[in-house]
Short mmCIF file of C-alpha atoms in Angstrom, two decimals:
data_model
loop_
_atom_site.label_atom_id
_atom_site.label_comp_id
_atom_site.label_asym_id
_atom_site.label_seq_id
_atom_site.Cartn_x
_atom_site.Cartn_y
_atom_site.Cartn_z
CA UNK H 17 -21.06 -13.63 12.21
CA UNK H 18 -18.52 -10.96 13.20
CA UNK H 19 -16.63 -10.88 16.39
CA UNK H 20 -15.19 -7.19 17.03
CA UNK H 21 -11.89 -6.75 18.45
CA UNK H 22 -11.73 -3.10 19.93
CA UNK H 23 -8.29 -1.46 20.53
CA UNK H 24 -8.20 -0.08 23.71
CA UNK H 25 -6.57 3.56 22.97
CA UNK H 26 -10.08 4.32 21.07
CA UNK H 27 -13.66 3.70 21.16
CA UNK H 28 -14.89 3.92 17.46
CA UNK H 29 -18.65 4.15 17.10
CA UNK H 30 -21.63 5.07 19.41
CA UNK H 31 -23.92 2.22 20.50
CA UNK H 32 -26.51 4.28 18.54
CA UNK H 33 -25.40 4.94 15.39
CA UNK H 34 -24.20 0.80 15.50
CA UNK H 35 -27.74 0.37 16.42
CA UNK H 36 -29.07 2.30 13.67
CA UNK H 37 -26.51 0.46 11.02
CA UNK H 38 -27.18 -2.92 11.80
CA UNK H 39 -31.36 -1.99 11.69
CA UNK H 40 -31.27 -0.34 7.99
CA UNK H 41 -28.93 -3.15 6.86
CA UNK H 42 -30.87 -5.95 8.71
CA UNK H 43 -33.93 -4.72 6.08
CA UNK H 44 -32.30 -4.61 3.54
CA UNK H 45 -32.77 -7.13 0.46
CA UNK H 46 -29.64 -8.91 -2.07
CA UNK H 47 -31.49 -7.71 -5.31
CA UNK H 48 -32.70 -4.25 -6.49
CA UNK H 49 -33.60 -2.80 -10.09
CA UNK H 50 -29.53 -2.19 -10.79
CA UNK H 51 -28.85 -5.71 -10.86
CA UNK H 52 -30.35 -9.20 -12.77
CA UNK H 53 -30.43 -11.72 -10.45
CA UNK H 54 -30.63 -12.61 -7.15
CA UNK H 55 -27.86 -13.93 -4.53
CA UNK H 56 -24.54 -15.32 -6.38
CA UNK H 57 -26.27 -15.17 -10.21
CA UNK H 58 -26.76 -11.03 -10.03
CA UNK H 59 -24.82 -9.07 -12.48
CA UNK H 60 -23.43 -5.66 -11.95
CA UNK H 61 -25.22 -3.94 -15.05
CA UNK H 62 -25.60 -1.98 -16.72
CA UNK H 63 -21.86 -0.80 -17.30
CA UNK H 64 -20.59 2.56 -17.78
CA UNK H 65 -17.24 3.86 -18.90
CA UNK H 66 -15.53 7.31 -18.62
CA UNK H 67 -12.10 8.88 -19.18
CA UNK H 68 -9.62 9.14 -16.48
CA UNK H 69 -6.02 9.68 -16.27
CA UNK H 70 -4.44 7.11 -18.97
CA UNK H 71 -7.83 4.92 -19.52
CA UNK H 72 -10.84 4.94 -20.06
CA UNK H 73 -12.56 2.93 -16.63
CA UNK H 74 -14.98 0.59 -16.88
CA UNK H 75 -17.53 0.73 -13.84
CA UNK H 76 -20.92 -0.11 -12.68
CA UNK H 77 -22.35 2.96 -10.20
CA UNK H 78 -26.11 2.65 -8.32
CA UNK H 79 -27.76 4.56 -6.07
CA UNK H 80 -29.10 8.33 -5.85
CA UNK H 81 -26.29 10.35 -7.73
CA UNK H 82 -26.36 12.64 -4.21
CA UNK H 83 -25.78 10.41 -2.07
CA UNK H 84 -22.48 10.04 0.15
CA UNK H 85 -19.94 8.30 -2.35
CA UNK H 86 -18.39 4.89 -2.00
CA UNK H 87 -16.06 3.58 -3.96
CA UNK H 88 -15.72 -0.61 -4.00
CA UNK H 89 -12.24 -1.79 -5.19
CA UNK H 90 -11.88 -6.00 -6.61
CA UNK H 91 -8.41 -7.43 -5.99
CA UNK H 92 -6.62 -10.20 -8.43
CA UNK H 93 -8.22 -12.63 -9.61
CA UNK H 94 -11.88 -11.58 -8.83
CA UNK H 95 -13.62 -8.84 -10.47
CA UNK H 96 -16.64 -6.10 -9.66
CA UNK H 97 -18.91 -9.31 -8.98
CA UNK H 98 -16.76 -9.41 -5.96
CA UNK H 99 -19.20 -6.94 -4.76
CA UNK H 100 -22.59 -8.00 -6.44
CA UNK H 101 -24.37 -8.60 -2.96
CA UNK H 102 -22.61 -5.43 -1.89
CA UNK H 103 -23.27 -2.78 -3.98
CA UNK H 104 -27.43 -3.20 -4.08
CA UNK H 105 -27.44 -3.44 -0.35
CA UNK H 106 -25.37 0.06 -0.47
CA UNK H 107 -27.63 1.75 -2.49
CA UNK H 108 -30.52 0.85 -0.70
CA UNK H 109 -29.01 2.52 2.37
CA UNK H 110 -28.51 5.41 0.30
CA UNK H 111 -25.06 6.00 -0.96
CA UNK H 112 -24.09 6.25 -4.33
CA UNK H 113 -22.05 3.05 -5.16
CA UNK H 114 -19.02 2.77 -7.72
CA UNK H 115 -17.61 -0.07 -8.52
CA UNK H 116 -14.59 0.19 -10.90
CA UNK H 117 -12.80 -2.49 -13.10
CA UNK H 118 -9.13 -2.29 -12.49
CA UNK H 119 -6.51 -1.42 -14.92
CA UNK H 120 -6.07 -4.60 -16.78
CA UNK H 121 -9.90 -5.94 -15.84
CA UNK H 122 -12.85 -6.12 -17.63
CA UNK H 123 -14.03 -3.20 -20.11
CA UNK H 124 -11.19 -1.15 -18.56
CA UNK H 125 -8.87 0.04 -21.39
CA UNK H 126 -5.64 1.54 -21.73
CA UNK H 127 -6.00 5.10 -23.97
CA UNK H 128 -2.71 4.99 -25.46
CA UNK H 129 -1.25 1.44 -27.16
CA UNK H 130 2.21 3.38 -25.74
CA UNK H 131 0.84 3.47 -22.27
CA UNK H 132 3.36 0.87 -20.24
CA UNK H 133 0.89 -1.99 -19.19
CA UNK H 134 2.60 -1.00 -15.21
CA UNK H 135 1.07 -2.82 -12.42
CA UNK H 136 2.99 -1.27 -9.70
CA UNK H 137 0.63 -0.30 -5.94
CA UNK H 138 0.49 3.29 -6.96
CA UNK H 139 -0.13 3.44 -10.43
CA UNK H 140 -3.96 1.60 -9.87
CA UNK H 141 -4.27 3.94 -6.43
CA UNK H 142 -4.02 7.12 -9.35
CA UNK H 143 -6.20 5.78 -11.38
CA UNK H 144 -9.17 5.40 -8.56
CA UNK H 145 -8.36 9.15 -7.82
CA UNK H 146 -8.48 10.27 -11.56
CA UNK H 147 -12.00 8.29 -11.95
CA UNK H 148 -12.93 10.61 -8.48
CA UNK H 149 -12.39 13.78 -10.56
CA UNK H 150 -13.93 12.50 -13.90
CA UNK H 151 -16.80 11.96 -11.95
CA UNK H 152 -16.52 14.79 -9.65
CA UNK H 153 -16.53 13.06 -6.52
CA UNK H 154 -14.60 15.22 -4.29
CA UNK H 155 -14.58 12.40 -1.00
CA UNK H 156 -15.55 9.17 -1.04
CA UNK H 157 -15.83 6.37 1.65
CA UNK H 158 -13.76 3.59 0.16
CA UNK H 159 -13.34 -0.29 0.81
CA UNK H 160 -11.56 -3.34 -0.77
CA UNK H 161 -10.25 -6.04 -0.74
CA UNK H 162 -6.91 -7.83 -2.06
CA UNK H 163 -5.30 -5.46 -4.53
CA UNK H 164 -8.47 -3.55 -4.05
CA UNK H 165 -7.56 -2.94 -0.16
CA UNK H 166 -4.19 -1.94 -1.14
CA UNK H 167 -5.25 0.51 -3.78
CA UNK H 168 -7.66 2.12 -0.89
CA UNK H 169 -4.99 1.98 2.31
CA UNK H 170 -2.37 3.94 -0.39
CA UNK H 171 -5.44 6.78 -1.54
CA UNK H 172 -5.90 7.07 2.56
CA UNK H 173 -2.24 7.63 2.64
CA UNK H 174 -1.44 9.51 0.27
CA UNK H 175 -4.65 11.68 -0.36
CA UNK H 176 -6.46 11.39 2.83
CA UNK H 177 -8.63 14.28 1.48
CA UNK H 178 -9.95 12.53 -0.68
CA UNK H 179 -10.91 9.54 1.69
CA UNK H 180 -13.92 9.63 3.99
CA UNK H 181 -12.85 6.63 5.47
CA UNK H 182 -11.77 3.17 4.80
CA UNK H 183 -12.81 -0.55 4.40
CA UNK H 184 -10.14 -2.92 4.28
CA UNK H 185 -10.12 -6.47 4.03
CA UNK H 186 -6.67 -7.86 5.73
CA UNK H 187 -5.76 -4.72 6.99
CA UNK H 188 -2.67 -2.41 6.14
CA UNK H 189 -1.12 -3.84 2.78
CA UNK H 190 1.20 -0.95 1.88
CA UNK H 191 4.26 -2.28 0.66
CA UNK H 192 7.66 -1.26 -1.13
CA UNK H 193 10.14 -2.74 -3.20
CA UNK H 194 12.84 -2.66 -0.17
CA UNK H 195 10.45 -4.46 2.15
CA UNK H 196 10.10 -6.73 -0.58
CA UNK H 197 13.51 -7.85 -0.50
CA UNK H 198 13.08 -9.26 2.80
CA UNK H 199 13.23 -13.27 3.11
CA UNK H 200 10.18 -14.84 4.88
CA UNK H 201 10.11 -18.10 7.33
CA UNK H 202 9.35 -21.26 4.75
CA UNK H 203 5.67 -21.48 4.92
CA UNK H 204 5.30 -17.79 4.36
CA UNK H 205 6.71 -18.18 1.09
CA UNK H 206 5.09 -21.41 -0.32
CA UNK H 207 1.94 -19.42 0.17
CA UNK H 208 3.62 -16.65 -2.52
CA UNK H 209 4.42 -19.45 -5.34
CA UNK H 210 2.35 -17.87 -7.66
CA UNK H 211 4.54 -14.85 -7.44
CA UNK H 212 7.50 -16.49 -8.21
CA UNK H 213 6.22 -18.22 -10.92
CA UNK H 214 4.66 -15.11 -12.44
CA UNK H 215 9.13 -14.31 -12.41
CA UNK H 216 9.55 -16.38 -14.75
CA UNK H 217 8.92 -16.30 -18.87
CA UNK H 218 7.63 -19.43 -18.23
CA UNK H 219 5.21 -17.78 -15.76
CA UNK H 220 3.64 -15.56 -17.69
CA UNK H 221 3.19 -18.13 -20.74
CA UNK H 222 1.54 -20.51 -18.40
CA UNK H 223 -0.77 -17.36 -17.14
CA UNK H 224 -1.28 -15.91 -20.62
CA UNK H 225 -2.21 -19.83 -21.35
CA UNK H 226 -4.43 -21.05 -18.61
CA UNK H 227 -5.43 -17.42 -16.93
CA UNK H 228 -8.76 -19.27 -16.34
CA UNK H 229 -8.05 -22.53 -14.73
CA UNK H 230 -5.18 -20.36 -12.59
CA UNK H 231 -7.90 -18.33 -11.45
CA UNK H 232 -10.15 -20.82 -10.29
CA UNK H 233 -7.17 -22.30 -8.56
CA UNK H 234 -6.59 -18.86 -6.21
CA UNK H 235 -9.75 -19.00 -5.62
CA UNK H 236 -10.09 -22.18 -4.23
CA UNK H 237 -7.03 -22.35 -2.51
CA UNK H 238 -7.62 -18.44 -1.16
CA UNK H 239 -11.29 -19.90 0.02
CA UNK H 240 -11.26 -23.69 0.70
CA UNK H 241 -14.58 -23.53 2.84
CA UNK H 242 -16.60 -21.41 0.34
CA UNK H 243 -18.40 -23.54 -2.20
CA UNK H 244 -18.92 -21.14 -4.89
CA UNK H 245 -20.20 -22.74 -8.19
CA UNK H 246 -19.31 -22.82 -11.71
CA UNK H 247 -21.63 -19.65 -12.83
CA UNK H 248 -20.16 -17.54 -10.11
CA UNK H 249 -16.95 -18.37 -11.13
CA UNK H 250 -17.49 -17.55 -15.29
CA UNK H 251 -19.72 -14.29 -14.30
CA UNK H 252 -16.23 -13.37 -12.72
CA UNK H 253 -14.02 -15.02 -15.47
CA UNK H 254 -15.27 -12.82 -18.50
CA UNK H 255 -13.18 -10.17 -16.86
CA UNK H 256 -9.71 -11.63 -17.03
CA UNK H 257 -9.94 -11.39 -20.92
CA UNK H 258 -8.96 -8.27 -21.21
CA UNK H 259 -6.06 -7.39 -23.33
CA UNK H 260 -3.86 -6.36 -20.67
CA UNK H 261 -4.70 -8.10 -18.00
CA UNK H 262 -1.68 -10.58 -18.12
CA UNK H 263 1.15 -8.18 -18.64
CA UNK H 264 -0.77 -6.14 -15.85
CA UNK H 265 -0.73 -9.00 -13.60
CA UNK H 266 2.97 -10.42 -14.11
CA UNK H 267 4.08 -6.63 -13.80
CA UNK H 268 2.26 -6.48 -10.45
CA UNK H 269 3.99 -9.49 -9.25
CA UNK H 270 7.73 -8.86 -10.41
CA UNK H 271 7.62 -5.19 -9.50
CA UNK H 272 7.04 -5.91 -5.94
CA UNK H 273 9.97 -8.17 -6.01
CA UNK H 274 12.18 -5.57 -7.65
CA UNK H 275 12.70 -7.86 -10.91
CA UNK H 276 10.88 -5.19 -12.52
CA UNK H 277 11.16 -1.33 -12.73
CA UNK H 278 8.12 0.85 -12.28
CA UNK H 279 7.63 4.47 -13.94
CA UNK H 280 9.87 7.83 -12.85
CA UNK H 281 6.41 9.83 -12.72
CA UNK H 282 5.54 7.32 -10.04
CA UNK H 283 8.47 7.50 -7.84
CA UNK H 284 7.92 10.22 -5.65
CA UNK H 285 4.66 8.52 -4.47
CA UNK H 286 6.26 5.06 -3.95
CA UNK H 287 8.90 6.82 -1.91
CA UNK H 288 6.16 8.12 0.33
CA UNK H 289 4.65 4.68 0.58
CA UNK H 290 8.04 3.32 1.78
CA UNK H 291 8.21 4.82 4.77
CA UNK H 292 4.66 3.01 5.51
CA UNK H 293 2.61 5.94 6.67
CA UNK H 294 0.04 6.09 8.74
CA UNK H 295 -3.77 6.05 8.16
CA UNK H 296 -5.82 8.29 9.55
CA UNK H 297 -8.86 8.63 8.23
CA UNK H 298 -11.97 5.88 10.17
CA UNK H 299 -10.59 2.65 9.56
CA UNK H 300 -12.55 -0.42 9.70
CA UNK H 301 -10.02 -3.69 9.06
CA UNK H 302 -12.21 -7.01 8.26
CA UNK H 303 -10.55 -10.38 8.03
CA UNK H 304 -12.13 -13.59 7.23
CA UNK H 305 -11.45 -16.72 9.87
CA UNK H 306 -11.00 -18.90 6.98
CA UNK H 307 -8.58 -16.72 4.63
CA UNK H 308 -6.09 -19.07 2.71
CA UNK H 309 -4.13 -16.59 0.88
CA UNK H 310 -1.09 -14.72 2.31
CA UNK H 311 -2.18 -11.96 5.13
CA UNK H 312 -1.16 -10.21 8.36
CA UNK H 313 -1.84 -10.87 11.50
CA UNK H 314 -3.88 -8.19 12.85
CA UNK H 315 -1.56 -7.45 15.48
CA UNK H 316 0.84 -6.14 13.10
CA UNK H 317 -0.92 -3.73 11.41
CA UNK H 318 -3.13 -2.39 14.29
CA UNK H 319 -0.67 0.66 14.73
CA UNK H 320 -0.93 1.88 11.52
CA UNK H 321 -4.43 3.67 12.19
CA UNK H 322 -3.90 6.79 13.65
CA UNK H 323 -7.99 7.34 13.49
CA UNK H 324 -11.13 5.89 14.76
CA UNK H 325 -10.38 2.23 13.92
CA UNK H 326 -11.74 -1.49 14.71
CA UNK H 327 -11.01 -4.93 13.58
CA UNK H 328 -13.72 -7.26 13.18
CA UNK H 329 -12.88 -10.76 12.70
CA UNK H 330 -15.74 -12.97 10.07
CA UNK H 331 -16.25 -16.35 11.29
CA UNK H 332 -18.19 -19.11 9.75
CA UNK H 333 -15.60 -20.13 7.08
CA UNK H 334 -14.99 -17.19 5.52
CA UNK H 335 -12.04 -17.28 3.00
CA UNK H 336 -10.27 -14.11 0.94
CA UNK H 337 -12.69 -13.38 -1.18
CA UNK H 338 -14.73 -11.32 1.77
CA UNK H 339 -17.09 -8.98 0.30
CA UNK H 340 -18.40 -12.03 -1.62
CA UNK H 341 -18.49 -14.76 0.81
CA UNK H 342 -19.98 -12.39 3.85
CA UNK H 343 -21.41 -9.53 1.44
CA UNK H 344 -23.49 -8.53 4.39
CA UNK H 345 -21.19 -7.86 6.99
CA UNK H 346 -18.77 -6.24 4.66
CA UNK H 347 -21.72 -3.58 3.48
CA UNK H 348 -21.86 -3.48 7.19
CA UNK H 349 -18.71 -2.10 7.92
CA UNK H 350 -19.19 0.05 5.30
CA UNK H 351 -21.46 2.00 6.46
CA UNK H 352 -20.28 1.93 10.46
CA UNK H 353 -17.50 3.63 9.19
CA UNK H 354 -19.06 5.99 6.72
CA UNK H 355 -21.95 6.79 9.20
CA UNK H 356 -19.46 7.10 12.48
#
C-alpha cells in the first residue's frame, strides 16, 4: 500500500496518466523470459559487461533496446537482485531496464590494479554517467535506493541533462565531508555504528572477515518486519566477493567522515555537492514505514525539489531494502514519474 503525501506548491501527475500507470502495472506479471525464477528466487541473467570510465561494469539490461531508458541503482549491502521483481515488471511496460553492479560489486572490475579503490558519493555517480555514454544512452529515468539513491540525487544534480527524472528511496541523500563533521543527538548515531567501526583497522579486518554474516546483519536490522529467506539472501551475497568490495566499502564510510581523502579530479564536483543543490528534474521520493536504517524525515528534504515532485509513504512493514520488499510500488513510481 502507498499513501501519497502531495506538497501543496505543485500538483505532479494527471489523474489520467496515474490511471493509466497503475492499469499497465496492475497486469503486469513478476517473471518474464530475462529472468529464472519467479518472486524472491529470480535471477537477473544473463549478465553483460562493458567499458566505462575506469572499469569495466557489470550489468544486467531487459527490455526493447528503444525503449525510454531506466537506469536501477543497488545501495550497500544489497546488490542488482535488489531489483529482481523490478526490472521484469519494467520491461514489460516497455522501457529498456539497466541494472548496474556498483564499483566494488559483483562482476564489476576495476581496469587498472593502480586505480585507487575510492568510494567517495561522486566517484560511483561518474561511473553511472560513463556506463550512459558506453551505451549511448543520452537520458535516462533513474531510481535507487541506499547508495543507489545517492548516486541518482548527485547525477540529477550535477548532470540534470542527463536525468529524465528520478526515483529515490529516502529522499535527498547528498552529503559532504563538512556536513559530516556535524555531531548528531545520541540515537542518531548508534544507528551509524557500523560507520564507525568501518574507522577503525579493526573495522575493516572484521568486514574483510565476516563481510557475509555483517551483511545479513544490515539487512535485518535495516528490515526487521521483512522475512526474507536464506536463498534471497546468498543470490545477493555472491556479490560482495568481489575483490574490491571491502576497501570500496571502508573508503565509503571514512571518506564521509573526513578520516579519509578522496581524489583531486573529484573535487570540483564534491564542491558543487556541498552547497546541496537543488533537484529539478520529476522527483518521486519513496520511503518505507518500516525503514530501520538511518534516514530523513521527509520534511527535511521536501525543499530540495525544485520540479514536479511527490512523496509516497509504503506501509505494510516495509523496511530499507524498498525496491525488494514492495517491488511493485517502486516500479510504480517509476513509471509515474517517467510517464508524467
Amino acid at each position: 500500500m502507498t499513501a501519497s503525501l502531495q506538497l501543496p506548491r505543485r500538483s505532479f501527475l494527471a489523474k489520467a496518466a496515474l490511471g493509466l500507470a497503475a492499469a499497465q502495472l496492475g497486469a503486469m506479471t513478476p517473471a518474464f523470459a530475462q529472468t529464472t525464477g519467479t518472486g524472491s528466487a529470480a535471477r537477473l541473467e544473463p549478465l553483460k559487461s562493458i567499458e566505462a570510465g575506469s572499469l569495466r561494469i557489470g550489468y544486467y539490461e531487459a527490455g526493447p533496446a528503444d525503449g525510454a531508458a531506466v537506469i536501477l541503482l543497488h545501495g550497500w549491502p544489497y546488490d542488482i537482485h535488489m531489483f529482481a521483481d523490478v526490472a521484469p515488471r519494467l520491461a514489460a511496460a516497455g522501457f529498456r531496464v539497466v541494472v548496474p553492479y556498483l564499483r566494488g560489486y559483483g562482476t564489476t572490475r576495476f581496469l587498472s590494479a593502480d586505480t585507487p579503490r575510492n568510494g567517495q558519493q561522486s566517484a560511483v555517480a561518474v561511473d553511472i554517467v560513463a556506463l550512459m555514454d558506453a551505451l549511448k544512452i543520452p537520458t535516462a529515468t533513474v531510481a535507487g535506493c541506499d547508495w543507489g539513491a545517492r548516486t541518482a540525487c548527485i547525477m540529477a544534480a550535477l548532470w540534470p541533462e542527463r536525468v529524465k527524472a528520478l526515483v529515490s528511496v529516502s529522499g535527498y541523500l547528498i552529503g559532504s565531508q563538512q556536513a559530516g563533521k556535524n555531531p548528531l543527538a545520541p540515537e542518531a548515531e548508534l544507528q551509524w555504528w557500523y560507520q564507525y567501526y568501518f574507522a577503525t583497522e579493526r573495522g575493516r579486518a572484521g568486514y574483510e572477515k565476516n563481510r557475509h554474516d555483517f551483511a545479513r546483519l544490515i539487512w535485518q536490522l535495516a528490515s526487521p518486519k521483512w522475512n526474507f529467506d536464506a536463498a534471497t539472501f546468498e543470490r545477493s551475497a555472491v556479490a560482495f566477493e568481489n575483490p574490491d568490495h571491502v576497501a570500496i566499502t571502508v573508503h565509503n564510510y571514512r571518506w564521509r567522515l573526513g578520516l579519509a581523502d578522496g581524489e583531486a579530479k573529484y573535487q570540483a564536483l564534491e564542491d558543487r555537492l556541498a552547497k546541496a543543490p537543488v533537484i529539478g528534474v520529476p522527483t518521486i521520493t519513496l520511503e518505507g514505514d518500516a525503514n530501520g536504517a538511518p534516514h530523513p524525515d521527509p520534511s527535511a528534504y521536501a525543499k530540495k525539489f525544485s520540479g514536479r515532485y511527490e512523496h509516497r509513504l509504503v506501509a505494510g512493514g516495509i523496511g530499507h531494502n524498498l525496491p525488494q520488499e514492495a517491488p511493485q510500488a517502486f516500479a510504480k513510481a517509476v513509471v509515474d514519474v517517467a510517464r508524467g
